[in-house]
PDB file of C-alpha atoms and ligand atoms in Angstrom:
ATOM      1  CA  MET A 130     -40.380 -16.603 -48.961  1.00  0.00           C
ATOM      2  CA  HIS A 131     -40.594 -14.435 -51.771  1.00  0.00           C
ATOM      3  CA  TYR A 132     -41.902 -10.792 -51.275  1.00  0.00           C
ATOM      4  CA  GLU A 133     -42.997  -7.830 -53.274  1.00  0.00           C
ATOM      5  CA  ARG A 134     -45.219  -4.402 -52.527  1.00  0.00           C
ATOM      6  CA  PHE A 135     -47.293  -2.422 -54.932  1.00  0.00           C
ATOM      7  CA  ALA A 136     -46.639   1.038 -53.865  1.00  0.00           C
ATOM      8  CA  PRO A 137     -48.116   3.818 -54.223  1.00  0.00           C
ATOM      9  CA  SER A 138     -48.779   7.696 -53.395  1.00  0.00           C
ATOM     10  CA  PRO A 139     -51.979   8.893 -52.010  1.00  0.00           C
ATOM     11  CA  THR A 140     -51.409  12.155 -53.593  1.00  0.00           C
ATOM     12  CA  GLY A 141     -54.771  11.769 -56.046  1.00  0.00           C
ATOM     13  CA  LYS A 142     -56.844   9.163 -57.924  1.00  0.00           C
ATOM     14  CA  LEU A 143     -54.920   5.805 -58.812  1.00  0.00           C
ATOM     15  CA  HIS A 144     -55.800   6.029 -62.212  1.00  0.00           C
ATOM     16  CA  LEU A 145     -55.375   3.043 -65.301  1.00  0.00           C
ATOM     17  CA  GLY A 146     -51.365   2.720 -65.034  1.00  0.00           C
ATOM     18  CA  HIS A 147     -51.959   2.389 -61.717  1.00  0.00           C
ATOM     19  CA  ALA A 148     -53.758  -0.216 -62.362  1.00  0.00           C
ATOM     20  CA  PHE A 149     -51.484  -1.912 -64.882  1.00  0.00           C
ATOM     21  CA  SER A 150     -48.659  -2.107 -61.977  1.00  0.00           C
ATOM     22  CA  SER A 151     -50.467  -3.219 -59.687  1.00  0.00           C
ATOM     23  CA  LEU A 152     -52.021  -6.232 -61.567  1.00  0.00           C
ATOM     24  CA  LEU A 153     -48.424  -6.961 -62.222  1.00  0.00           C
ATOM     25  CA  VAL A 154     -46.686  -7.252 -58.859  1.00  0.00           C
ATOM     26  CA  TYR A 155     -50.471  -8.860 -57.463  1.00  0.00           C
ATOM     27  CA  ASN A 156     -49.423 -12.053 -60.702  1.00  0.00           C
ATOM     28  CA  SER A 157     -45.970 -11.712 -60.319  1.00  0.00           C
ATOM     29  CA  THR A 158     -46.697 -12.212 -56.438  1.00  0.00           C
ATOM     30  CA  LYS A 159     -48.615 -15.101 -57.246  1.00  0.00           C
ATOM     31  CA  LYS A 160     -46.082 -16.952 -60.237  1.00  0.00           C
ATOM     32  CA  ASN A 161     -43.398 -17.190 -57.487  1.00  0.00           C
ATOM     33  CA  ASN A 162     -45.691 -18.447 -54.529  1.00  0.00           C
ATOM     34  CA  GLY A 163     -45.168 -15.272 -52.823  1.00  0.00           C
ATOM     35  CA  LYS A 164     -47.286 -12.968 -50.672  1.00  0.00           C
ATOM     36  CA  PHE A 165     -48.052  -9.457 -51.903  1.00  0.00           C
ATOM     37  CA  LEU A 166     -47.692  -6.337 -49.628  1.00  0.00           C
ATOM     38  CA  LEU A 167     -49.059  -2.739 -49.729  1.00  0.00           C
ATOM     39  CA  ARG A 168     -47.349   0.627 -49.035  1.00  0.00           C
ATOM     40  CA  ILE A 169     -48.883   3.594 -48.966  1.00  0.00           C
ATOM     41  CA  GLU A 170     -45.857   6.612 -49.629  1.00  0.00           C
ATOM     42  CA  ASP A 171     -47.558   9.163 -48.091  1.00  0.00           C
ATOM     43  CA  LEU A 172     -44.212  11.028 -46.821  1.00  0.00           C
ATOM     44  CA  ASP A 173     -45.412  14.245 -48.785  1.00  0.00           C
ATOM     45  CA  PHE A 174     -47.951  15.507 -46.574  1.00  0.00           C
ATOM     46  CA  GLN A 175     -48.631  18.853 -47.711  1.00  0.00           C
ATOM     47  CA  ARG A 176     -49.674  16.493 -51.447  1.00  0.00           C
ATOM     48  CA  CYS A 177     -51.232  13.482 -49.771  1.00  0.00           C
ATOM     49  CA  ARG A 178     -54.285  12.764 -48.270  1.00  0.00           C
ATOM     50  CA  ARG A 179     -57.089   9.934 -46.483  1.00  0.00           C
ATOM     51  CA  GLU A 180     -59.301  10.621 -48.828  1.00  0.00           C
ATOM     52  CA  PHE A 181     -56.820   9.231 -51.806  1.00  0.00           C
ATOM     53  CA  GLU A 182     -55.531   6.472 -49.070  1.00  0.00           C
ATOM     54  CA  GLU A 183     -59.070   5.165 -48.457  1.00  0.00           C
ATOM     55  CA  SER A 184     -59.704   5.086 -52.942  1.00  0.00           C
ATOM     56  CA  ILE A 185     -56.487   2.905 -53.330  1.00  0.00           C
ATOM     57  CA  PHE A 186     -57.744   0.373 -50.912  1.00  0.00           C
ATOM     58  CA  GLU A 187     -61.288   0.301 -52.702  1.00  0.00           C
ATOM     59  CA  ASP A 188     -59.317   0.380 -55.939  1.00  0.00           C
ATOM     60  CA  LEU A 189     -57.292  -2.503 -55.298  1.00  0.00           C
ATOM     61  CA  ASN A 190     -60.451  -4.327 -54.249  1.00  0.00           C
ATOM     62  CA  TRP A 191     -62.263  -3.748 -57.254  1.00  0.00           C
ATOM     63  CA  LEU A 192     -58.886  -5.314 -59.500  1.00  0.00           C
ATOM     64  CA  GLY A 193     -59.670  -8.392 -57.110  1.00  0.00           C
ATOM     65  CA  ILE A 194     -56.029  -7.703 -54.764  1.00  0.00           C
ATOM     66  CA  LYS A 195     -55.793  -8.776 -51.534  1.00  0.00           C
ATOM     67  CA  TRP A 196     -52.916  -8.073 -49.465  1.00  0.00           C
ATOM     68  CA  ASP A 197     -51.340 -10.869 -47.206  1.00  0.00           C
ATOM     69  CA  LYS A 198     -50.261  -8.559 -43.750  1.00  0.00           C
ATOM     70  CA  LYS A 199     -51.631  -5.592 -42.699  1.00  0.00           C
ATOM     71  CA  PRO A 200     -50.542  -2.255 -45.226  1.00  0.00           C
ATOM     72  CA  ILE A 201     -47.865  -0.058 -43.889  1.00  0.00           C
ATOM     73  CA  ARG A 202     -48.013   4.296 -43.812  1.00  0.00           C
ATOM     74  CA  GLN A 203     -44.816   6.314 -44.054  1.00  0.00           C
ATOM     75  CA  SER A 204     -45.780   8.572 -42.262  1.00  0.00           C
ATOM     76  CA  GLN A 205     -45.750   6.119 -38.990  1.00  0.00           C
ATOM     77  CA  ARG A 206     -41.912   5.187 -40.282  1.00  0.00           C
ATOM     78  CA  PHE A 207     -40.592   8.375 -39.552  1.00  0.00           C
ATOM     79  CA  ASN A 208     -38.032   6.870 -36.953  1.00  0.00           C
ATOM     80  CA  LEU A 209     -36.578   4.409 -39.391  1.00  0.00           C
ATOM     81  CA  TYR A 210     -35.795   7.469 -42.435  1.00  0.00           C
ATOM     82  CA  THR A 211     -33.743   8.804 -39.577  1.00  0.00           C
ATOM     83  CA  ASP A 212     -31.271   6.521 -38.308  1.00  0.00           C
ATOM     84  CA  ALA A 213     -30.217   5.901 -42.056  1.00  0.00           C
ATOM     85  CA  ILE A 214     -29.909   9.453 -42.518  1.00  0.00           C
ATOM     86  CA  LYS A 215     -27.514   9.209 -39.139  1.00  0.00           C
ATOM     87  CA  THR A 216     -25.743   6.273 -40.483  1.00  0.00           C
ATOM     88  CA  LEU A 217     -24.953   7.346 -43.528  1.00  0.00           C
ATOM     89  CA  TRP A 218     -23.729  11.164 -41.530  1.00  0.00           C
ATOM     90  CA  LYS A 219     -21.450   8.634 -39.360  1.00  0.00           C
ATOM     91  CA  LYS A 220     -19.649   7.103 -42.303  1.00  0.00           C
ATOM     92  CA  GLY A 221     -18.726  11.152 -43.377  1.00  0.00           C
ATOM     93  CA  VAL A 222     -20.900  10.684 -46.517  1.00  0.00           C
ATOM     94  CA  ALA A 223     -23.790  13.527 -45.719  1.00  0.00           C
ATOM     95  CA  TYR A 224     -23.212  17.214 -45.364  1.00  0.00           C
ATOM     96  CA  LYS A 225     -26.107  20.321 -45.048  1.00  0.00           C
ATOM     97  CA  CYS A 226     -27.377  22.918 -47.545  1.00  0.00           C
ATOM     98  CA  GLU A 227     -28.889  25.816 -47.212  1.00  0.00           C
ATOM     99  CA  CYS A 228     -29.421  26.227 -51.062  1.00  0.00           C
ATOM    100  CA  THR A 229     -33.155  27.565 -52.338  1.00  0.00           C
ATOM    101  CA  ARG A 230     -34.686  26.694 -55.608  1.00  0.00           C
ATOM    102  CA  LYS A 231     -33.636  29.913 -56.996  1.00  0.00           C
ATOM    103  CA  ASP A 232     -30.004  29.179 -56.180  1.00  0.00           C
ATOM    104  CA  ILE A 233     -29.934  26.256 -57.402  1.00  0.00           C
ATOM    105  CA  SER A 234     -31.504  27.094 -60.879  1.00  0.00           C
ATOM    106  CA  LYS A 235     -28.426  30.255 -60.618  1.00  0.00           C
ATOM    107  CA  ALA A 236     -25.851  27.590 -59.998  1.00  0.00           C
ATOM    108  CA  PHE A 237     -27.544  25.898 -62.928  1.00  0.00           C
ATOM    109  CA  GLN A 238     -26.985  28.716 -65.462  1.00  0.00           C
ATOM    110  CA  ASN A 239     -23.817  29.714 -64.669  1.00  0.00           C
ATOM    111  CA  PHE A 240     -23.447  25.909 -65.746  1.00  0.00           C
ATOM    112  CA  ASP A 241     -19.283  25.252 -66.600  1.00  0.00           C
ATOM    113  CA  GLU A 242     -19.440  22.681 -69.791  1.00  0.00           C
ATOM    114  CA  ASN A 243     -15.902  21.892 -68.682  1.00  0.00           C
ATOM    115  CA  GLN A 244     -17.305  20.084 -65.800  1.00  0.00           C
ATOM    116  CA  SER A 245     -18.065  16.563 -66.146  1.00  0.00           C
ATOM    117  CA  LEU A 246     -21.495  16.678 -64.878  1.00  0.00           C
ATOM    118  CA  SER A 247     -24.671  16.401 -66.456  1.00  0.00           C
ATOM    119  CA  PRO A 248     -26.558  20.390 -66.633  1.00  0.00           C
ATOM    120  CA  ASP A 249     -29.434  20.043 -63.517  1.00  0.00           C
ATOM    121  CA  ILE A 250     -27.062  17.905 -61.588  1.00  0.00           C
ATOM    122  CA  TYR A 251     -26.369  20.489 -57.847  1.00  0.00           C
ATOM    123  CA  PRO A 252     -22.387  22.096 -58.567  1.00  0.00           C
ATOM    124  CA  GLY A 253     -21.766  21.085 -54.880  1.00  0.00           C
ATOM    125  CA  THR A 254     -22.027  24.433 -53.949  1.00  0.00           C
ATOM    126  CA  CYS A 255     -22.302  23.981 -49.757  1.00  0.00           C
ATOM    127  CA  ARG A 256     -19.659  21.005 -49.620  1.00  0.00           C
ATOM    128  CA  PRO A 257     -17.729  23.212 -47.585  1.00  0.00           C
ATOM    129  CA  LYS A 258     -19.796  24.948 -45.892  1.00  0.00           C
ATOM    130  CA  SER A 259     -20.745  24.658 -42.453  1.00  0.00           C
ATOM    131  CA  ILE A 260     -24.213  25.626 -41.346  1.00  0.00           C
ATOM    132  CA  ASN A 261     -25.233  26.101 -38.612  1.00  0.00           C
ATOM    133  CA  HIS A 262     -29.244  26.923 -38.768  1.00  0.00           C
ATOM    134  CA  ASP A 263     -32.010  24.590 -39.188  1.00  0.00           C
ATOM    135  CA  ASN A 264     -33.291  25.436 -42.699  1.00  0.00           C
ATOM    136  CA  PHE A 265     -31.050  22.722 -44.180  1.00  0.00           C
ATOM    137  CA  SER A 266     -31.486  19.806 -46.247  1.00  0.00           C
ATOM    138  CA  VAL A 267     -29.381  16.916 -45.905  1.00  0.00           C
ATOM    139  CA  ARG A 268     -27.458  15.254 -49.832  1.00  0.00           C
ATOM    140  CA  LEU A 269     -25.382  12.515 -49.794  1.00  0.00           C
ATOM    141  CA  ASP A 270     -21.242  13.365 -51.238  1.00  0.00           C
ATOM    142  CA  ILE A 271     -21.594  11.171 -54.179  1.00  0.00           C
ATOM    143  CA  ARG A 272     -17.826  10.703 -54.186  1.00  0.00           C
ATOM    144  CA  LYS A 273     -17.162   9.699 -51.184  1.00  0.00           C
ATOM    145  CA  ALA A 274     -19.995   7.893 -51.007  1.00  0.00           C
ATOM    146  CA  ILE A 275     -18.282   5.869 -53.870  1.00  0.00           C
ATOM    147  CA  GLU A 276     -14.913   5.519 -52.337  1.00  0.00           C
ATOM    148  CA  LEU A 277     -16.376   3.440 -49.649  1.00  0.00           C
ATOM    149  CA  ILE A 278     -17.645   1.195 -52.148  1.00  0.00           C
ATOM    150  CA  ASP A 279     -16.288  -1.740 -54.323  1.00  0.00           C
ATOM    151  CA  SER A 280     -17.734  -0.553 -57.946  1.00  0.00           C
ATOM    152  CA  LYS A 281     -17.738  -4.291 -58.357  1.00  0.00           C
ATOM    153  CA  ASP A 282     -20.743  -4.505 -55.939  1.00  0.00           C
ATOM    154  CA  LEU A 283     -22.526  -1.594 -57.643  1.00  0.00           C
ATOM    155  CA  PHE A 284     -25.255  -3.441 -59.934  1.00  0.00           C
ATOM    156  CA  PHE A 285     -28.406  -5.044 -59.847  1.00  0.00           C
ATOM    157  CA  PHE A 286     -30.721  -7.777 -61.755  1.00  0.00           C
ATOM    158  CA  ASN A 287     -33.933  -6.098 -64.060  1.00  0.00           C
ATOM    159  CA  LYS A 288     -36.144  -7.003 -66.480  1.00  0.00           C
ATOM    160  CA  SER A 289     -39.861  -6.062 -68.108  1.00  0.00           C
ATOM    161  CA  GLU A 290     -41.910  -8.179 -67.800  1.00  0.00           C
ATOM    162  CA  ILE A 291     -42.871 -11.830 -66.167  1.00  0.00           C
ATOM    163  CA  ASN A 292     -41.653 -13.862 -68.644  1.00  0.00           C
ATOM    164  CA  THR A 293     -38.129 -12.512 -69.901  1.00  0.00           C
ATOM    165  CA  PRO A 294     -35.397 -13.532 -67.407  1.00  0.00           C
ATOM    166  CA  PHE A 295     -32.714 -11.054 -65.871  1.00  0.00           C
ATOM    167  CA  GLU A 296     -30.438  -9.329 -67.212  1.00  0.00           C
ATOM    168  CA  LYS A 297     -27.457  -7.979 -64.793  1.00  0.00           C
ATOM    169  CA  ILE A 298     -27.551  -3.998 -64.784  1.00  0.00           C
ATOM    170  CA  ASN A 299     -23.857  -2.504 -63.927  1.00  0.00           C
ATOM    171  CA  VAL A 300     -24.539   1.152 -62.198  1.00  0.00           C
ATOM    172  CA  SER A 301     -20.877   2.728 -62.810  1.00  0.00           C
ATOM    173  CA  PRO A 302     -19.934   5.247 -60.559  1.00  0.00           C
ATOM    174  CA  GLU A 303     -18.842   7.475 -63.408  1.00  0.00           C
ATOM    175  CA  THR A 304     -23.068   7.552 -64.370  1.00  0.00           C
ATOM    176  CA  LEU A 305     -23.135   8.335 -60.395  1.00  0.00           C
ATOM    177  CA  ILE A 306     -21.575  11.136 -60.276  1.00  0.00           C
ATOM    178  CA  LYS A 307     -22.397  12.886 -63.516  1.00  0.00           C
ATOM    179  CA  ASP A 308     -26.222  12.216 -63.539  1.00  0.00           C
ATOM    180  CA  PHE A 309     -27.264  12.304 -60.508  1.00  0.00           C
ATOM    181  CA  GLY A 310     -24.588  14.200 -58.184  1.00  0.00           C
ATOM    182  CA  ASP A 311     -24.735  14.980 -54.997  1.00  0.00           C
ATOM    183  CA  VAL A 312     -28.904  13.969 -54.126  1.00  0.00           C
ATOM    184  CA  VAL A 313     -30.458  15.092 -51.908  1.00  0.00           C
ATOM    185  CA  ILE A 314     -31.677  12.575 -49.087  1.00  0.00           C
ATOM    186  CA  ALA A 315     -32.954  14.696 -46.888  1.00  0.00           C
ATOM    187  CA  ARG A 316     -35.850  17.397 -48.158  1.00  0.00           C
ATOM    188  CA  LYS A 317     -35.740  20.045 -45.368  1.00  0.00           C
ATOM    189  CA  ASP A 318     -39.699  19.645 -45.089  1.00  0.00           C
ATOM    190  CA  ILE A 319     -40.168  16.610 -44.533  1.00  0.00           C
ATOM    191  CA  LYS A 320     -36.300  15.732 -43.533  1.00  0.00           C
ATOM    192  CA  THR A 321     -36.237  12.559 -45.403  1.00  0.00           C
ATOM    193  CA  SER A 322     -36.779  11.901 -49.419  1.00  0.00           C
ATOM    194  CA  TYR A 323     -38.416   9.187 -50.997  1.00  0.00           C
ATOM    195  CA  HIS A 324     -34.913   7.641 -52.024  1.00  0.00           C
ATOM    196  CA  ILE A 325     -34.769   7.303 -47.948  1.00  0.00           C
ATOM    197  CA  ALA A 326     -37.846   5.652 -47.512  1.00  0.00           C
ATOM    198  CA  VAL A 327     -37.740   3.197 -50.724  1.00  0.00           C
ATOM    199  CA  VAL A 328     -34.918   1.247 -49.665  1.00  0.00           C
ATOM    200  CA  VAL A 329     -35.242   1.326 -45.931  1.00  0.00           C
ATOM    201  CA  ASP A 330     -38.875  -0.225 -46.144  1.00  0.00           C
ATOM    202  CA  ASP A 331     -37.834  -2.725 -49.154  1.00  0.00           C
ATOM    203  CA  SER A 332     -35.251  -3.954 -46.598  1.00  0.00           C
ATOM    204  CA  ALA A 333     -37.204  -3.839 -43.545  1.00  0.00           C
ATOM    205  CA  GLN A 334     -40.130  -5.480 -45.651  1.00  0.00           C
ATOM    206  CA  LYS A 335     -38.062  -8.163 -46.594  1.00  0.00           C
ATOM    207  CA  ILE A 336     -38.896  -7.438 -50.350  1.00  0.00           C
ATOM    208  CA  SER A 337     -37.552  -9.879 -53.110  1.00  0.00           C
ATOM    209  CA  GLN A 338     -38.795  -7.860 -56.182  1.00  0.00           C
ATOM    210  CA  VAL A 339     -39.526  -4.629 -57.038  1.00  0.00           C
ATOM    211  CA  THR A 340     -42.123  -4.580 -60.388  1.00  0.00           C
ATOM    212  CA  ARG A 341     -42.242  -0.583 -60.806  1.00  0.00           C
ATOM    213  CA  GLY A 342     -42.489   1.421 -63.829  1.00  0.00           C
ATOM    214  CA  TYR A 343     -40.036   2.324 -66.332  1.00  0.00           C
ATOM    215  CA  ASP A 344     -39.781   5.970 -64.890  1.00  0.00           C
ATOM    216  CA  LEU A 345     -37.996   4.783 -62.311  1.00  0.00           C
ATOM    217  CA  PHE A 346     -35.651   3.007 -63.595  1.00  0.00           C
ATOM    218  CA  LYS A 347     -32.540   5.374 -63.257  1.00  0.00           C
ATOM    219  CA  SER A 348     -33.432   6.020 -59.902  1.00  0.00           C
ATOM    220  CA  THR A 349     -32.391   2.439 -58.918  1.00  0.00           C
ATOM    221  CA  PHE A 350     -28.794   2.984 -59.551  1.00  0.00           C
ATOM    222  CA  PHE A 351     -28.596   5.811 -56.571  1.00  0.00           C
ATOM    223  CA  HIS A 352     -31.012   3.229 -54.832  1.00  0.00           C
ATOM    224  CA  VAL A 353     -28.283   0.158 -55.381  1.00  0.00           C
ATOM    225  CA  LEU A 354     -25.948   2.499 -53.756  1.00  0.00           C
ATOM    226  CA  LEU A 355     -27.653   3.831 -50.862  1.00  0.00           C
ATOM    227  CA  GLN A 356     -28.359  -0.251 -50.159  1.00  0.00           C
ATOM    228  CA  LYS A 357     -24.723  -1.380 -50.691  1.00  0.00           C
ATOM    229  CA  LEU A 358     -23.766   1.890 -48.177  1.00  0.00           C
ATOM    230  CA  LEU A 359     -26.153   1.280 -45.672  1.00  0.00           C
ATOM    231  CA  ASN A 360     -25.748  -2.509 -45.491  1.00  0.00           C
ATOM    232  CA  PHE A 361     -28.895  -3.631 -47.102  1.00  0.00           C
ATOM    233  CA  LYS A 362     -29.428  -6.364 -49.961  1.00  0.00           C
ATOM    234  CA  THR A 363     -30.400  -5.125 -53.065  1.00  0.00           C
ATOM    235  CA  PRO A 364     -34.046  -6.401 -54.691  1.00  0.00           C
ATOM    236  CA  LYS A 365     -34.247  -7.910 -57.759  1.00  0.00           C
ATOM    237  CA  TYR A 366     -36.363  -5.678 -59.957  1.00  0.00           C
ATOM    238  CA  MET A 367     -38.779  -5.724 -62.909  1.00  0.00           C
ATOM    239  CA  HIS A 368     -39.206  -1.806 -64.474  1.00  0.00           C
ATOM    240  CA  HIS A 369     -42.795  -2.787 -66.119  1.00  0.00           C
ATOM    241  CA  LYS A 370     -43.453  -0.440 -69.371  1.00  0.00           C
ATOM    242  CA  ILE A 371     -45.076   3.242 -68.678  1.00  0.00           C
ATOM    243  CA  LEU A 372     -48.713   3.331 -70.220  1.00  0.00           C
ATOM    244  CA  TYR A 373     -49.282   6.124 -72.403  1.00  0.00           C
ATOM    245  CA  ASP A 374     -53.066   8.072 -72.735  1.00  0.00           C
ATOM    246  CA  ASP A 375     -53.996   9.201 -76.167  1.00  0.00           C
ATOM    247  CA  ASP A 376     -51.966  12.040 -76.544  1.00  0.00           C
ATOM    248  CA  GLY A 377     -48.756  10.130 -75.776  1.00  0.00           C
ATOM    249  CA  LYS A 378     -48.241  12.093 -72.687  1.00  0.00           C
ATOM    250  CA  LYS A 379     -47.695   9.230 -69.300  1.00  0.00           C
ATOM    251  CA  LEU A 380     -50.646   9.090 -67.523  1.00  0.00           C
ATOM    252  CA  SER A 381     -50.896  10.915 -64.326  1.00  0.00           C
ATOM    253  CA  LYS A 382     -52.718  11.909 -62.011  1.00  0.00           C
ATOM    254  CA  ARG A 383     -51.173  15.045 -62.328  1.00  0.00           C
ATOM    255  CA  ILE A 384     -52.797  15.279 -65.740  1.00  0.00           C
ATOM    256  CA  GLY A 385     -56.057  13.781 -64.315  1.00  0.00           C
ATOM    257  CA  SER A 386     -56.191  10.630 -67.125  1.00  0.00           C
ATOM    258  CA  THR A 387     -59.215   8.144 -66.339  1.00  0.00           C
ATOM    259  CA  SER A 388     -59.130   7.192 -62.576  1.00  0.00           C
ATOM    260  CA  LEU A 389     -60.068   3.382 -62.081  1.00  0.00           C
ATOM    261  CA  GLU A 390     -62.985   4.922 -60.126  1.00  0.00           C
ATOM    262  CA  THR A 391     -64.338   6.558 -63.099  1.00  0.00           C
ATOM    263  CA  PHE A 392     -63.975   3.622 -65.077  1.00  0.00           C
ATOM    264  CA  ARG A 393     -65.584   1.451 -62.255  1.00  0.00           C
ATOM    265  CA  ASN A 394     -68.109   3.877 -62.690  1.00  0.00           C
ATOM    266  CA  SER A 395     -68.795   3.578 -66.095  1.00  0.00           C
ATOM    267  CA  GLY A 396     -69.925  -0.266 -64.858  1.00  0.00           C
ATOM    268  CA  ALA A 397     -66.912  -1.791 -66.769  1.00  0.00           C
ATOM    269  CA  LYS A 398     -65.296  -4.220 -64.847  1.00  0.00           C
ATOM    270  CA  LYS A 399     -61.820  -6.018 -64.541  1.00  0.00           C
ATOM    271  CA  GLU A 400     -62.188  -8.320 -67.542  1.00  0.00           C
ATOM    272  CA  ASP A 401     -63.217  -4.725 -69.576  1.00  0.00           C
ATOM    273  CA  LEU A 402     -60.304  -3.446 -67.960  1.00  0.00           C
ATOM    274  CA  VAL A 403     -57.138  -6.433 -68.691  1.00  0.00           C
ATOM    275  CA  LYS A 404     -58.171  -6.459 -71.900  1.00  0.00           C
ATOM    276  CA  LEU A 405     -58.010  -2.874 -72.588  1.00  0.00           C
ATOM    277  CA  LEU A 406     -54.504  -3.159 -71.101  1.00  0.00           C
ATOM    278  CA  ASN A 407     -53.848  -6.101 -73.012  1.00  0.00           C
ATOM    279  CA  LEU A 408     -52.381  -7.808 -69.913  1.00  0.00           C
ATOM    280  CA  ASN A 409     -53.610 -11.221 -70.888  1.00  0.00           C
ATOM    281  CA  GLN A 410     -50.157 -11.878 -71.844  1.00  0.00           C
ATOM    282  CA  ASN A 411     -48.903 -10.639 -68.507  1.00  0.00           C
ATOM    283  CA  VAL A 412     -51.302 -12.286 -66.663  1.00  0.00           C
ATOM    284  CA  TRP A 413     -51.709 -15.693 -64.909  1.00  0.00           C
ATOM    285  CA  SER A 414     -48.869 -17.654 -67.502  1.00  0.00           C
TER     286      SER A 414
HETATM  287  N1  LIG B 798     -44.620   5.518 -54.443  1.00  0.00           N
HETATM  288  C1  LIG B 798     -44.202   6.326 -55.955  1.00  0.00           C
HETATM  289  C2  LIG B 798     -45.462   6.317 -56.751  1.00  0.00           C
HETATM  290  O1  LIG B 798     -46.643   6.402 -56.528  1.00  0.00           O
HETATM  291  C3  LIG B 798     -43.762   4.683 -56.671  1.00  0.00           C
HETATM  292  C4  LIG B 798     -42.207   3.905 -55.766  1.00  0.00           C
HETATM  293  C5  LIG B 798     -41.857   2.358 -56.278  1.00  0.00           C
HETATM  294  O2  LIG B 798     -42.346   1.645 -56.260  1.00  0.00           O
HETATM  295  O3  LIG B 798     -40.525   2.730 -55.804  1.00  0.00           O
HETATM  296  O4  LIG B 798     -45.234   6.468 -57.932  1.00  0.00           O
END
C-alpha cells in the first residue's frame, strides 16, 4: 500500500503554501491509489496551540481533503522518540551537550577558517566532556555515526513534481560532516527533536513517499543517515517548489502571510485557490 502524509505544525493558521502542499500530497496519494495520513507535529509545546490544530482540520475539510486514518499527534508519542534516542546512545553515536546559545555563537565567532566545517556548524565543544547534571541536549556524533554506515547506502530518490521521474540523490559523508556536523537530536526542553520525530513517525506510519516543501530538501540528507542508523526504510521524496509572496519572501506563519481562513472567509471557492496556485498541472493528472 502507498502511504503519504501531511504533517503540519499547529503554531499558527495555515497559509496558502500549506494549501498547495496538502493538495499535492492528496493528489499524489490519489494518483498512486494510496492513503492520505495526517500527522500533527506539535512537539514544541511553547509554540503549538490546540486552536490552531482545530483550524487545520477546518482548512483541510474546506479543501476537500479526507484523511484515511485517525490523525496522530506527536505530543503523544514521546516514548517512541526516547526509544530511538536510546538506540543511538547504545550505538555509541550520541553525547551530552551543555552549551547555551551564547556559548555556541561565541564558538562561531572563533571559527577557524582552516577547519573543514561550515562556519555555522557546532564545533563539538562538549564531545570530550563528561556532564553530570540534567540540563543538557543530546547531539549525534556525526563522524562516528557515518563510520557505522556503508556510504553506498546513503542515498534517496527525489523528484519535485508529481509527473516528473525520480532521480537518485547521493548523500556524501563529507557533506554530512561539513554542512550538518553534530546535530542536536534531543533538545534540552523537549528531550527530542524534529529530526528524530519525523523519521520515527514516517517509519511507524509506513510512509512510502514524503511530499513536502523544498525548504526541507537538505534536511533529508540527515534523515537518511538517521534512517540507516535506526534500521528504518528510506521513503521516496517529493520536495515541491516553495511559494513566495509579492515581496519575494517565503510564505510563512511568522510573517503573517494570507491565512487560508482569511481566503475562505472572503467567499472564495476551492476552484479559485487551485487556479491561483496554478495547481492544475499538478492536480489529478
Ligand atoms: N511540520 C513541518 C512543517 O510544518 C513539516 C515537516 C515535514 O513535512 O517533514 O513545516
